[in-house]
PDB file of N, CA and C in Angstrom:
ATOM      1  N   GLN R   1       3.455  -5.807  -2.536  1.00 77.00           N
ATOM      2  CA  GLN R   1       3.347  -4.964  -3.724  1.00 77.00           C
ATOM      3  C   GLN R   1       2.389  -3.805  -3.437  1.00 77.00           C
ATOM      4  N   VAL R   2       2.802  -2.612  -3.759  1.00 87.00           N
ATOM      5  CA  VAL R   2       1.998  -1.413  -3.556  1.00 87.00           C
ATOM      6  C   VAL R   2       1.607  -0.862  -4.912  1.00 87.00           C
ATOM      7  N   GLN R   3       0.341  -0.570  -5.075  1.00 94.00           N
ATOM      8  CA  GLN R   3      -0.132   0.107  -6.284  1.00 94.00           C
ATOM      9  C   GLN R   3      -0.610   1.492  -5.916  1.00 94.00           C
ATOM     10  N   LEU R   4      -0.266   2.454  -6.745  1.00 96.00           N
ATOM     11  CA  LEU R   4      -0.545   3.867  -6.461  1.00 96.00           C
ATOM     12  C   LEU R   4      -1.405   4.451  -7.570  1.00 96.00           C
ATOM     13  N   VAL R   5      -2.409   5.229  -7.170  1.00 97.00           N
ATOM     14  CA  VAL R   5      -3.284   5.901  -8.125  1.00 97.00           C
ATOM     15  C   VAL R   5      -3.397   7.369  -7.728  1.00 97.00           C
ATOM     16  N   GLU R   6      -2.921   8.251  -8.624  1.00 97.00           N
ATOM     17  CA  GLU R   6      -3.003   9.693  -8.382  1.00 97.00           C
ATOM     18  C   GLU R   6      -4.316  10.243  -8.919  1.00 97.00           C
ATOM     19  N   SER R   7      -4.754  11.338  -8.303  1.00 97.00           N
ATOM     20  CA  SER R   7      -5.929  12.060  -8.783  1.00 97.00           C
ATOM     21  C   SER R   7      -5.822  13.505  -8.336  1.00 97.00           C
ATOM     22  N   GLY R   8      -6.678  14.348  -8.919  1.00 98.00           N
ATOM     23  CA  GLY R   8      -6.742  15.737  -8.489  1.00 98.00           C
ATOM     24  C   GLY R   8      -6.096  16.737  -9.419  1.00 98.00           C
ATOM     25  N   GLY R   9      -5.458  16.257 -10.472  1.00 97.00           N
ATOM     26  CA  GLY R   9      -4.859  17.183 -11.422  1.00 97.00           C
ATOM     27  C   GLY R   9      -5.902  17.900 -12.248  1.00 97.00           C
ATOM     28  N   GLY R  10      -5.443  18.893 -13.010  1.00 97.00           N
ATOM     29  CA  GLY R  10      -6.363  19.630 -13.863  1.00 97.00           C
ATOM     30  C   GLY R  10      -5.765  20.934 -14.323  1.00 97.00           C
ATOM     31  N   LEU R  11      -6.636  21.782 -14.850  1.00 98.00           N
ATOM     32  CA  LEU R  11      -6.251  23.103 -15.341  1.00 98.00           C
ATOM     33  C   LEU R  11      -6.616  24.145 -14.294  1.00 98.00           C
ATOM     34  N   VAL R  12      -5.664  25.002 -13.962  1.00 98.00           N
ATOM     35  CA  VAL R  12      -5.898  26.043 -12.959  1.00 98.00           C
ATOM     36  C   VAL R  12      -5.198  27.311 -13.407  1.00 98.00           C
ATOM     37  N   GLN R  13      -5.757  28.448 -13.029  1.00 98.00           N
ATOM     38  CA  GLN R  13      -5.142  29.729 -13.373  1.00 98.00           C
ATOM     39  C   GLN R  13      -3.963  30.025 -12.450  1.00 98.00           C
ATOM     40  N   PRO R  14      -3.033  30.824 -12.922  1.00 98.00           N
ATOM     41  CA  PRO R  14      -1.927  31.231 -12.039  1.00 98.00           C
ATOM     42  C   PRO R  14      -2.457  31.855 -10.753  1.00 98.00           C
ATOM     43  N   GLY R  15      -1.819  31.481  -9.647  1.00 98.00           N
ATOM     44  CA  GLY R  15      -2.270  31.931  -8.338  1.00 98.00           C
ATOM     45  C   GLY R  15      -3.289  31.018  -7.691  1.00 98.00           C
ATOM     46  N   GLY R  16      -3.785  30.064  -8.433  1.00 98.00           N
ATOM     47  CA  GLY R  16      -4.795  29.154  -7.918  1.00 98.00           C
ATOM     48  C   GLY R  16      -4.196  28.004  -7.120  1.00 98.00           C
ATOM     49  N   SER R  17      -5.093  27.100  -6.702  1.00 98.00           N
ATOM     50  CA  SER R  17      -4.700  25.965  -5.859  1.00 98.00           C
ATOM     51  C   SER R  17      -5.259  24.661  -6.405  1.00 98.00           C
ATOM     52  N   LEU R  18      -4.552  23.597  -6.116  1.00 98.00           N
ATOM     53  CA  LEU R  18      -5.016  22.242  -6.392  1.00 98.00           C
ATOM     54  C   LEU R  18      -4.531  21.342  -5.263  1.00 98.00           C
ATOM     55  N   ARG R  19      -5.281  20.275  -5.028  1.00 98.00           N
ATOM     56  CA  ARG R  19      -4.819  19.252  -4.096  1.00 98.00           C
ATOM     57  C   ARG R  19      -4.757  17.918  -4.822  1.00 98.00           C
ATOM     58  N   LEU R  20      -3.570  17.363  -4.879  1.00 98.00           N
ATOM     59  CA  LEU R  20      -3.387  16.038  -5.467  1.00 98.00           C
ATOM     60  C   LEU R  20      -3.509  14.973  -4.384  1.00 98.00           C
ATOM     61  N   SER R  21      -4.057  13.841  -4.758  1.00 98.00           N
ATOM     62  CA  SER R  21      -4.161  12.696  -3.860  1.00 98.00           C
ATOM     63  C   SER R  21      -3.486  11.493  -4.502  1.00 98.00           C
ATOM     64  N   CYS R  22      -2.942  10.644  -3.680  1.00 98.00           N
ATOM     65  CA  CYS R  22      -2.337   9.400  -4.146  1.00 98.00           C
ATOM     66  C   CYS R  22      -2.828   8.289  -3.209  1.00 98.00           C
ATOM     67  N   ALA R  23      -3.674   7.434  -3.742  1.00 98.00           N
ATOM     68  CA  ALA R  23      -4.238   6.337  -2.960  1.00 98.00           C
ATOM     69  C   ALA R  23      -3.416   5.077  -3.192  1.00 98.00           C
ATOM     70  N   ALA R  24      -3.028   4.440  -2.105  1.00 96.00           N
ATOM     71  CA  ALA R  24      -2.193   3.240  -2.176  1.00 96.00           C
ATOM     72  C   ALA R  24      -2.998   2.014  -1.805  1.00 96.00           C
ATOM     73  N   SER R  25      -2.813   0.950  -2.556  1.00 94.00           N
ATOM     74  CA  SER R  25      -3.388  -0.340  -2.205  1.00 94.00           C
ATOM     75  C   SER R  25      -2.250  -1.287  -1.856  1.00 94.00           C
ATOM     76  N   GLY R  26      -2.578  -2.342  -1.134  1.00 83.00           N
ATOM     77  CA  GLY R  26      -1.523  -3.228  -0.668  1.00 83.00           C
ATOM     78  C   GLY R  26      -1.247  -2.962   0.791  1.00 83.00           C
ATOM     79  N   SER R  27      -0.412  -3.790   1.365  1.00 83.00           N
ATOM     80  CA  SER R  27      -0.171  -3.703   2.802  1.00 83.00           C
ATOM     81  C   SER R  27       1.074  -2.882   3.120  1.00 83.00           C
ATOM     82  N   GLY R  28       1.107  -2.378   4.323  1.00 90.00           N
ATOM     83  CA  GLY R  28       2.317  -1.745   4.824  1.00 90.00           C
ATOM     84  C   GLY R  28       2.515  -0.299   4.446  1.00 90.00           C
ATOM     85  N   PHE R  29       1.446   0.379   4.043  1.00 93.00           N
ATOM     86  CA  PHE R  29       1.592   1.768   3.586  1.00 93.00           C
ATOM     87  C   PHE R  29       2.312   2.629   4.619  1.00 93.00           C
ATOM     88  N   ALA R  30       1.975   2.457   5.876  1.00 94.00           N
ATOM     89  CA  ALA R  30       2.531   3.328   6.915  1.00 94.00           C
ATOM     90  C   ALA R  30       4.050   3.216   7.006  1.00 94.00           C
ATOM     91  N   ARG R  31       4.627   2.131   6.541  1.00 95.00           N
ATOM     92  CA  ARG R  31       6.073   1.934   6.627  1.00 95.00           C
ATOM     93  C   ARG R  31       6.820   2.597   5.479  1.00 95.00           C
ATOM     94  N   TYR R  32       6.084   2.989   4.459  1.00 96.00           N
ATOM     95  CA  TYR R  32       6.738   3.540   3.273  1.00 96.00           C
ATOM     96  C   TYR R  32       7.014   5.026   3.414  1.00 96.00           C
ATOM     97  N   GLY R  33       8.177   5.457   2.925  1.00 97.00           N
ATOM     98  CA  GLY R  33       8.379   6.859   2.647  1.00 97.00           C
ATOM     99  C   GLY R  33       7.638   7.184   1.362  1.00 97.00           C
ATOM    100  N   MET R  34       7.069   8.383   1.298  1.00 98.00           N
ATOM    101  CA  MET R  34       6.281   8.772   0.138  1.00 98.00           C
ATOM    102  C   MET R  34       6.853  10.053  -0.451  1.00 98.00           C
ATOM    103  N   ALA R  35       6.655  10.222  -1.740  1.00 98.00           N
ATOM    104  CA  ALA R  35       7.184  11.413  -2.405  1.00 98.00           C
ATOM    105  C   ALA R  35       6.315  11.773  -3.598  1.00 98.00           C
ATOM    106  N   TRP R  36       6.389  13.039  -3.950  1.00 98.00           N
ATOM    107  CA  TRP R  36       5.819  13.533  -5.197  1.00 98.00           C
ATOM    108  C   TRP R  36       6.961  14.013  -6.082  1.00 98.00           C
ATOM    109  N   TYR R  37       6.895  13.606  -7.333  1.00 98.00           N
ATOM    110  CA  TYR R  37       7.810  14.060  -8.369  1.00 98.00           C
ATOM    111  C   TYR R  37       6.989  14.730  -9.469  1.00 98.00           C
ATOM    112  N   ARG R  38       7.682  15.460 -10.323  1.00 98.00           N
ATOM    113  CA  ARG R  38       6.997  16.008 -11.489  1.00 98.00           C
ATOM    114  C   ARG R  38       7.940  16.011 -12.683  1.00 98.00           C
ATOM    115  N   GLN R  39       7.327  15.980 -13.851  1.00 98.00           N
ATOM    116  CA  GLN R  39       8.103  15.999 -15.082  1.00 98.00           C
ATOM    117  C   GLN R  39       7.388  16.862 -16.111  1.00 98.00           C
ATOM    118  N   ALA R  40       8.062  17.930 -16.504  1.00 96.00           N
ATOM    119  CA  ALA R  40       7.545  18.811 -17.536  1.00 96.00           C
ATOM    120  C   ALA R  40       8.079  18.354 -18.896  1.00 96.00           C
ATOM    121  N   PRO R  41       7.397  18.687 -19.987  1.00 92.00           N
ATOM    122  CA  PRO R  41       7.866  18.256 -21.309  1.00 92.00           C
ATOM    123  C   PRO R  41       9.294  18.707 -21.567  1.00 92.00           C
ATOM    124  N   GLY R  42      10.130  17.768 -22.004  1.00 94.00           N
ATOM    125  CA  GLY R  42      11.514  18.067 -22.322  1.00 94.00           C
ATOM    126  C   GLY R  42      12.441  18.129 -21.124  1.00 94.00           C
ATOM    127  N   ASN R  43      11.867  17.934 -19.930  1.00 95.00           N
ATOM    128  CA  ASN R  43      12.673  17.997 -18.704  1.00 95.00           C
ATOM    129  C   ASN R  43      12.780  16.633 -18.042  1.00 95.00           C
ATOM    130  N   GLN R  44      13.777  16.511 -17.190  1.00 97.00           N
ATOM    131  CA  GLN R  44      13.895  15.295 -16.394  1.00 97.00           C
ATOM    132  C   GLN R  44      12.890  15.331 -15.245  1.00 97.00           C
ATOM    133  N   ARG R  45      12.560  14.148 -14.758  1.00 97.00           N
ATOM    134  CA  ARG R  45      11.684  14.071 -13.595  1.00 97.00           C
ATOM    135  C   ARG R  45      12.418  14.653 -12.390  1.00 97.00           C
ATOM    136  N   GLU R  46      11.727  15.504 -11.640  1.00 98.00           N
ATOM    137  CA  GLU R  46      12.353  16.141 -10.484  1.00 98.00           C
ATOM    138  C   GLU R  46      11.549  15.899  -9.226  1.00 98.00           C
ATOM    139  N   LEU R  47      12.265  15.850  -8.109  1.00 98.00           N
ATOM    140  CA  LEU R  47      11.638  15.641  -6.816  1.00 98.00           C
ATOM    141  C   LEU R  47      10.977  16.936  -6.354  1.00 98.00           C
ATOM    142  N   VAL R  48       9.730  16.814  -5.905  1.00 98.00           N
ATOM    143  CA  VAL R  48       8.977  17.977  -5.435  1.00 98.00           C
ATOM    144  C   VAL R  48       8.920  18.008  -3.913  1.00 98.00           C
ATOM    145  N   ALA R  49       8.533  16.885  -3.312  1.00 98.00           N
ATOM    146  CA  ALA R  49       8.360  16.851  -1.861  1.00 98.00           C
ATOM    147  C   ALA R  49       8.411  15.409  -1.388  1.00 98.00           C
ATOM    148  N   THR R  50       8.862  15.241  -0.146  1.00 98.00           N
ATOM    149  CA  THR R  50       8.918  13.919   0.463  1.00 98.00           C
ATOM    150  C   THR R  50       8.327  13.950   1.865  1.00 98.00           C
ATOM    151  N   ILE R  51       7.841  12.804   2.292  1.00 98.00           N
ATOM    152  CA  ILE R  51       7.378  12.650   3.670  1.00 98.00           C
ATOM    153  C   ILE R  51       7.766  11.255   4.129  1.00 98.00           C
ATOM    154  N   THR R  52       8.413  11.194   5.284  1.00 97.00           N
ATOM    155  CA  THR R  52       8.864   9.905   5.798  1.00 97.00           C
ATOM    156  C   THR R  52       7.717   9.177   6.490  1.00 97.00           C
ATOM    157  N   SER R  53       7.985   7.938   6.868  1.00 96.00           N
ATOM    158  CA  SER R  53       6.974   7.181   7.608  1.00 96.00           C
ATOM    159  C   SER R  53       6.656   7.844   8.937  1.00 96.00           C
ATOM    160  N   GLY R  54       7.600   8.602   9.463  1.00 95.00           N
ATOM    161  CA  GLY R  54       7.391   9.303  10.723  1.00 95.00           C
ATOM    162  C   GLY R  54       6.779  10.684  10.572  1.00 95.00           C
ATOM    163  N   GLY R  55       6.584  11.118   9.322  1.00 96.00           N
ATOM    164  CA  GLY R  55       5.924  12.396   9.079  1.00 96.00           C
ATOM    165  C   GLY R  55       6.850  13.572   8.805  1.00 96.00           C
ATOM    166  N   SER R  56       8.151  13.342   8.761  1.00 98.00           N
ATOM    167  CA  SER R  56       9.063  14.432   8.435  1.00 98.00           C
ATOM    168  C   SER R  56       8.972  14.759   6.950  1.00 98.00           C
ATOM    169  N   THR R  57       9.023  16.054   6.645  1.00 98.00           N
ATOM    170  CA  THR R  57       8.829  16.504   5.263  1.00 98.00           C
ATOM    171  C   THR R  57      10.049  17.252   4.747  1.00 98.00           C
ATOM    172  N   ASN R  58      10.150  17.266   3.419  1.00 98.00           N
ATOM    173  CA  ASN R  58      11.217  18.018   2.758  1.00 98.00           C
ATOM    174  C   ASN R  58      10.681  18.469   1.403  1.00 98.00           C
ATOM    175  N   TYR R  59      11.159  19.634   0.943  1.00 98.00           N
ATOM    176  CA  TYR R  59      10.624  20.232  -0.274  1.00 98.00           C
ATOM    177  C   TYR R  59      11.736  20.736  -1.177  1.00 98.00           C
ATOM    178  N   ALA R  60      11.464  20.711  -2.468  1.00 98.00           N
ATOM    179  CA  ALA R  60      12.335  21.388  -3.404  1.00 98.00           C
ATOM    180  C   ALA R  60      12.257  22.892  -3.162  1.00 98.00           C
ATOM    181  N   ASP R  61      13.353  23.589  -3.388  1.00 98.00           N
ATOM    182  CA  ASP R  61      13.377  25.027  -3.146  1.00 98.00           C
ATOM    183  C   ASP R  61      12.300  25.745  -3.954  1.00 98.00           C
ATOM    184  N   SER R  62      12.007  25.242  -5.134  1.00 97.00           N
ATOM    185  CA  SER R  62      11.070  25.914  -6.024  1.00 97.00           C
ATOM    186  C   SER R  62       9.633  25.894  -5.522  1.00 97.00           C
ATOM    187  N   VAL R  63       9.319  25.015  -4.564  1.00 98.00           N
ATOM    188  CA  VAL R  63       7.940  24.909  -4.084  1.00 98.00           C
ATOM    189  C   VAL R  63       7.808  25.219  -2.598  1.00 98.00           C
ATOM    190  N   LYS R  64       8.908  25.469  -1.916  1.00 98.00           N
ATOM    191  CA  LYS R  64       8.846  25.763  -0.482  1.00 98.00           C
ATOM    192  C   LYS R  64       7.945  26.953  -0.207  1.00 98.00           C
ATOM    193  N   GLY R  65       7.093  26.791   0.801  1.00 98.00           N
ATOM    194  CA  GLY R  65       6.179  27.862   1.163  1.00 98.00           C
ATOM    195  C   GLY R  65       4.903  27.884   0.353  1.00 98.00           C
ATOM    196  N   ARG R  66       4.848  27.098  -0.719  1.00 98.00           N
ATOM    197  CA  ARG R  66       3.642  27.054  -1.556  1.00 98.00           C
ATOM    198  C   ARG R  66       2.976  25.678  -1.533  1.00 98.00           C
ATOM    199  N   PHE R  67       3.770  24.625  -1.453  1.00 98.00           N
ATOM    200  CA  PHE R  67       3.247  23.253  -1.482  1.00 98.00           C
ATOM    201  C   PHE R  67       3.376  22.620  -0.102  1.00 98.00           C
ATOM    202  N   THR R  68       2.440  21.735   0.216  1.00 98.00           N
ATOM    203  CA  THR R  68       2.475  20.990   1.475  1.00 98.00           C
ATOM    204  C   THR R  68       2.160  19.525   1.204  1.00 98.00           C
ATOM    205  N   ILE R  69       3.053  18.653   1.633  1.00 98.00           N
ATOM    206  CA  ILE R  69       2.821  17.222   1.521  1.00 98.00           C
ATOM    207  C   ILE R  69       2.332  16.707   2.875  1.00 98.00           C
ATOM    208  N   SER R  70       1.381  15.785   2.831  1.00 98.00           N
ATOM    209  CA  SER R  70       0.862  15.198   4.065  1.00 98.00           C
ATOM    210  C   SER R  70       0.417  13.766   3.766  1.00 98.00           C
ATOM    211  N   ARG R  71       0.176  13.020   4.826  1.00 98.00           N
ATOM    212  CA  ARG R  71      -0.271  11.647   4.639  1.00 98.00           C
ATOM    213  C   ARG R  71      -1.312  11.282   5.684  1.00 98.00           C
ATOM    214  N   ASP R  72      -2.207  10.392   5.297  1.00 97.00           N
ATOM    215  CA  ASP R  72      -3.220   9.858   6.188  1.00 97.00           C
ATOM    216  C   ASP R  72      -3.090   8.335   6.127  1.00 97.00           C
ATOM    217  N   ASN R  73      -2.417   7.773   7.105  1.00 95.00           N
ATOM    218  CA  ASN R  73      -2.153   6.330   7.067  1.00 95.00           C
ATOM    219  C   ASN R  73      -3.429   5.507   7.214  1.00 95.00           C
ATOM    220  N   ALA R  74      -4.428   6.064   7.874  1.00 95.00           N
ATOM    221  CA  ALA R  74      -5.693   5.345   8.016  1.00 95.00           C
ATOM    222  C   ALA R  74      -6.397   5.187   6.667  1.00 95.00           C
ATOM    223  N   LYS R  75      -6.127   6.124   5.756  1.00 96.00           N
ATOM    224  CA  LYS R  75      -6.743   6.086   4.429  1.00 96.00           C
ATOM    225  C   LYS R  75      -5.766   5.618   3.357  1.00 96.00           C
ATOM    226  N   ASN R  76      -4.553   5.268   3.750  1.00 96.00           N
ATOM    227  CA  ASN R  76      -3.526   4.850   2.777  1.00 96.00           C
ATOM    228  C   ASN R  76      -3.365   5.875   1.659  1.00 96.00           C
ATOM    229  N   THR R  77      -3.322   7.134   2.059  1.00 97.00           N
ATOM    230  CA  THR R  77      -3.302   8.206   1.058  1.00 97.00           C
ATOM    231  C   THR R  77      -2.263   9.264   1.419  1.00 97.00           C
ATOM    232  N   VAL R  78      -1.601   9.773   0.399  1.00 98.00           N
ATOM    233  CA  VAL R  78      -0.708  10.916   0.559  1.00 98.00           C
ATOM    234  C   VAL R  78      -1.251  12.045  -0.313  1.00 98.00           C
ATOM    235  N   TYR R  79      -1.079  13.269   0.170  1.00 98.00           N
ATOM    236  CA  TYR R  79      -1.618  14.448  -0.493  1.00 98.00           C
ATOM    237  C   TYR R  79      -0.504  15.433  -0.839  1.00 98.00           C
ATOM    238  N   LEU R  80      -0.785  16.252  -1.839  1.00 98.00           N
ATOM    239  CA  LEU R  80       0.072  17.392  -2.136  1.00 98.00           C
ATOM    240  C   LEU R  80      -0.835  18.599  -2.338  1.00 98.00           C
ATOM    241  N   GLN R  81      -0.847  19.477  -1.353  1.00 98.00           N
ATOM    242  CA  GLN R  81      -1.604  20.726  -1.460  1.00 98.00           C
ATOM    243  C   GLN R  81      -0.720  21.747  -2.160  1.00 98.00           C
ATOM    244  N   MET R  82      -1.193  22.288  -3.267  1.00 98.00           N
ATOM    245  CA  MET R  82      -0.411  23.217  -4.071  1.00 98.00           C
ATOM    246  C   MET R  82      -1.131  24.548  -4.129  1.00 98.00           C
ATOM    247  N   ASN R  83      -0.512  25.570  -3.569  1.00 98.00           N
ATOM    248  CA  ASN R  83      -1.074  26.926  -3.552  1.00 98.00           C
ATOM    249  C   ASN R  83      -0.187  27.865  -4.365  1.00 98.00           C
ATOM    250  N   SER R  84      -0.734  29.019  -4.690  1.00 98.00           N
ATOM    251  CA  SER R  84       0.005  30.045  -5.439  1.00 98.00           C
ATOM    252  C   SER R  84       0.690  29.438  -6.661  1.00 98.00           C
ATOM    253  N   LEU R  85      -0.056  28.684  -7.417  1.00 98.00           N
ATOM    254  CA  LEU R  85       0.521  27.973  -8.551  1.00 98.00           C
ATOM    255  C   LEU R  85       1.015  28.929  -9.627  1.00 98.00           C
ATOM    256  N   LYS R  86       2.099  28.513 -10.274  1.00 98.00           N
ATOM    257  CA  LYS R  86       2.739  29.297 -11.317  1.00 98.00           C
ATOM    258  C   LYS R  86       2.753  28.481 -12.625  1.00 98.00           C
ATOM    259  N   PRO R  87       2.849  29.146 -13.750  1.00 97.00           N
ATOM    260  CA  PRO R  87       2.920  28.396 -15.011  1.00 97.00           C
ATOM    261  C   PRO R  87       4.049  27.371 -15.035  1.00 97.00           C
ATOM    262  N   GLU R  88       5.142  27.685 -14.361  1.00 97.00           N
ATOM    263  CA  GLU R  88       6.271  26.748 -14.353  1.00 97.00           C
ATOM    264  C   GLU R  88       6.020  25.514 -13.498  1.00 97.00           C
ATOM    265  N   ASP R  89       4.898  25.463 -12.795  1.00 98.00           N
ATOM    266  CA  ASP R  89       4.510  24.250 -12.078  1.00 98.00           C
ATOM    267  C   ASP R  89       3.823  23.249 -12.997  1.00 98.00           C
ATOM    268  N   THR R  90       3.547  23.641 -14.219  1.00 98.00           N
ATOM    269  CA  THR R  90       2.900  22.740 -15.175  1.00 98.00           C
ATOM    270  C   THR R  90       3.767  21.520 -15.428  1.00 98.00           C
ATOM    271  N   ALA R  91       3.177  20.344 -15.227  1.00 98.00           N
ATOM    272  CA  ALA R  91       3.921  19.091 -15.363  1.00 98.00           C
ATOM    273  C   ALA R  91       2.976  17.925 -15.113  1.00 98.00           C
ATOM    274  N   VAL R  92       3.465  16.723 -15.388  1.00 98.00           N
ATOM    275  CA  VAL R  92       2.804  15.520 -14.901  1.00 98.00           C
ATOM    276  C   VAL R  92       3.395  15.228 -13.522  1.00 98.00           C
ATOM    277  N   TYR R  93       2.510  15.053 -12.553  1.00 98.00           N
ATOM    278  CA  TYR R  93       2.931  14.810 -11.181  1.00 98.00           C
ATOM    279  C   TYR R  93       2.774  13.316 -10.868  1.00 98.00           C
ATOM    280  N   TYR R  94       3.841  12.747 -10.306  1.00 98.00           N
ATOM    281  CA  TYR R  94       3.885  11.318 -10.006  1.00 98.00           C
ATOM    282  C   TYR R  94       4.045  11.089  -8.507  1.00 98.00           C
ATOM    283  N   CYS R  95       3.345  10.099  -8.020  1.00 98.00           N
ATOM    284  CA  CYS R  95       3.474   9.662  -6.635  1.00 98.00           C
ATOM    285  C   CYS R  95       4.464   8.502  -6.585  1.00 98.00           C
ATOM    286  N   ASN R  96       5.267   8.472  -5.539  1.00 98.00           N
ATOM    287  CA  ASN R  96       6.253   7.409  -5.351  1.00 98.00           C
ATOM    288  C   ASN R  96       6.206   6.898  -3.920  1.00 98.00           C
ATOM    289  N   ALA R  97       6.275   5.576  -3.794  1.00 97.00           N
ATOM    290  CA  ALA R  97       6.387   4.932  -2.478  1.00 97.00           C
ATOM    291  C   ALA R  97       7.704   4.166  -2.446  1.00 97.00           C
ATOM    292  N   HIS R  98       8.477   4.355  -1.380  1.00 95.00           N
ATOM    293  CA  HIS R  98       9.783   3.711  -1.322  1.00 95.00           C
ATOM    294  C   HIS R  98      10.030   3.139   0.066  1.00 95.00           C
ATOM    295  N   LEU R  99      10.637   1.941   0.076  1.00 94.00           N
ATOM    296  CA  LEU R  99      10.971   1.269   1.332  1.00 94.00           C
ATOM    297  C   LEU R  99      12.127   0.334   1.035  1.00 94.00           C
ATOM    298  N   GLY R 100      13.292   0.652   1.587  1.00 92.00           N
ATOM    299  CA  GLY R 100      14.475  -0.146   1.300  1.00 92.00           C
ATOM    300  C   GLY R 100      14.735  -0.197  -0.194  1.00 92.00           C
ATOM    301  N   PRO R 101      14.853  -1.409  -0.763  1.00 92.00           N
ATOM    302  CA  PRO R 101      15.149  -1.528  -2.197  1.00 92.00           C
ATOM    303  C   PRO R 101      13.932  -1.362  -3.106  1.00 92.00           C
ATOM    304  N   TRP R 102      12.759  -1.263  -2.502  1.00 91.00           N
ATOM    305  CA  TRP R 102      11.540  -1.202  -3.301  1.00 91.00           C
ATOM    306  C   TRP R 102      11.120   0.233  -3.581  1.00 91.00           C
ATOM    307  N   SER R 103      10.670   0.453  -4.811  1.00 94.00           N
ATOM    308  CA  SER R 103      10.175   1.754  -5.219  1.00 94.00           C
ATOM    309  C   SER R 103       9.017   1.533  -6.184  1.00 94.00           C
ATOM    310  N   HIS R 104       7.891   2.181  -5.886  1.00 95.00           N
ATOM    311  CA  HIS R 104       6.688   2.007  -6.688  1.00 95.00           C
ATOM    312  C   HIS R 104       6.218   3.367  -7.182  1.00 95.00           C
ATOM    313  N   TRP R 105       5.676   3.392  -8.394  1.00 97.00           N
ATOM    314  CA  TRP R 105       5.238   4.637  -9.021  1.00 97.00           C
ATOM    315  C   TRP R 105       3.783   4.556  -9.443  1.00 97.00           C
ATOM    316  N   GLY R 106       3.115   5.692  -9.363  1.00 97.00           N
ATOM    317  CA  GLY R 106       1.796   5.810  -9.947  1.00 97.00           C
ATOM    318  C   GLY R 106       1.904   6.168 -11.417  1.00 97.00           C
ATOM    319  N   GLN R 107       0.733   6.333 -12.043  1.00 97.00           N
ATOM    320  CA  GLN R 107       0.697   6.592 -13.484  1.00 97.00           C
ATOM    321  C   GLN R 107       0.809   8.075 -13.819  1.00 97.00           C
ATOM    322  N   GLY R 108       0.664   8.924 -12.823  1.00 97.00           N
ATOM    323  CA  GLY R 108       0.811  10.363 -13.034  1.00 97.00           C
ATOM    324  C   GLY R 108      -0.508  11.065 -13.246  1.00 97.00           C
ATOM    325  N   THR R 109      -0.539  12.342 -12.890  1.00 98.00           N
ATOM    326  CA  THR R 109      -1.699  13.183 -13.126  1.00 98.00           C
ATOM    327  C   THR R 109      -1.210  14.538 -13.646  1.00 98.00           C
ATOM    328  N   GLN R 110      -1.880  15.041 -14.679  1.00 98.00           N
ATOM    329  CA  GLN R 110      -1.446  16.271 -15.338  1.00 98.00           C
ATOM    330  C   GLN R 110      -1.922  17.492 -14.557  1.00 98.00           C
ATOM    331  N   VAL R 111      -1.007  18.408 -14.325  1.00 98.00           N
ATOM    332  CA  VAL R 111      -1.330  19.720 -13.754  1.00 98.00           C
ATOM    333  C   VAL R 111      -0.917  20.780 -14.768  1.00 98.00           C
ATOM    334  N   THR R 112      -1.864  21.614 -15.153  1.00 98.00           N
ATOM    335  CA  THR R 112      -1.585  22.683 -16.102  1.00 98.00           C
ATOM    336  C   THR R 112      -1.988  24.002 -15.475  1.00 98.00           C
ATOM    337  N   VAL R 113      -1.028  24.918 -15.390  1.00 98.00           N
ATOM    338  CA  VAL R 113      -1.269  26.243 -14.828  1.00 98.00           C
ATOM    339  C   VAL R 113      -1.200  27.252 -15.968  1.00 98.00           C
ATOM    340  N   SER R 114      -2.344  27.808 -16.298  1.00 97.00           N
ATOM    341  CA  SER R 114      -2.415  28.703 -17.457  1.00 97.00           C
ATOM    342  C   SER R 114      -3.641  29.585 -17.351  1.00 97.00           C
ATOM    343  N   SER R 115      -3.513  30.791 -17.876  1.00 96.00           N
ATOM    344  CA  SER R 115      -4.661  31.692 -17.933  1.00 96.00           C
ATOM    345  C   SER R 115      -5.384  31.551 -19.269  1.00 96.00           C
TER     346      SER R 115
END
């Protein structure tokens, strides 16, 4: 069983940066694929970025070139570096760990981009 705790959200002005962290407890973190999702009010949850156990990454078109996902297996943590933030990035951001049939979610962290 993997438990995930996100942190690092907050209020930032347009053009600013934030780094989200997702700390995992439990065994086998390095074997899990990890992802960040987000959900804005009235919208469906959408995939933002993924990173495989081998370190390969993929991004939604809306965040390419601005967001970077990374992982530190020694710290059981995955990160989302968000630069050049826009108001439309405002959402609750969720961390996900997936391995075969298993999928685990964190509780989410709010990111608000506003002047």
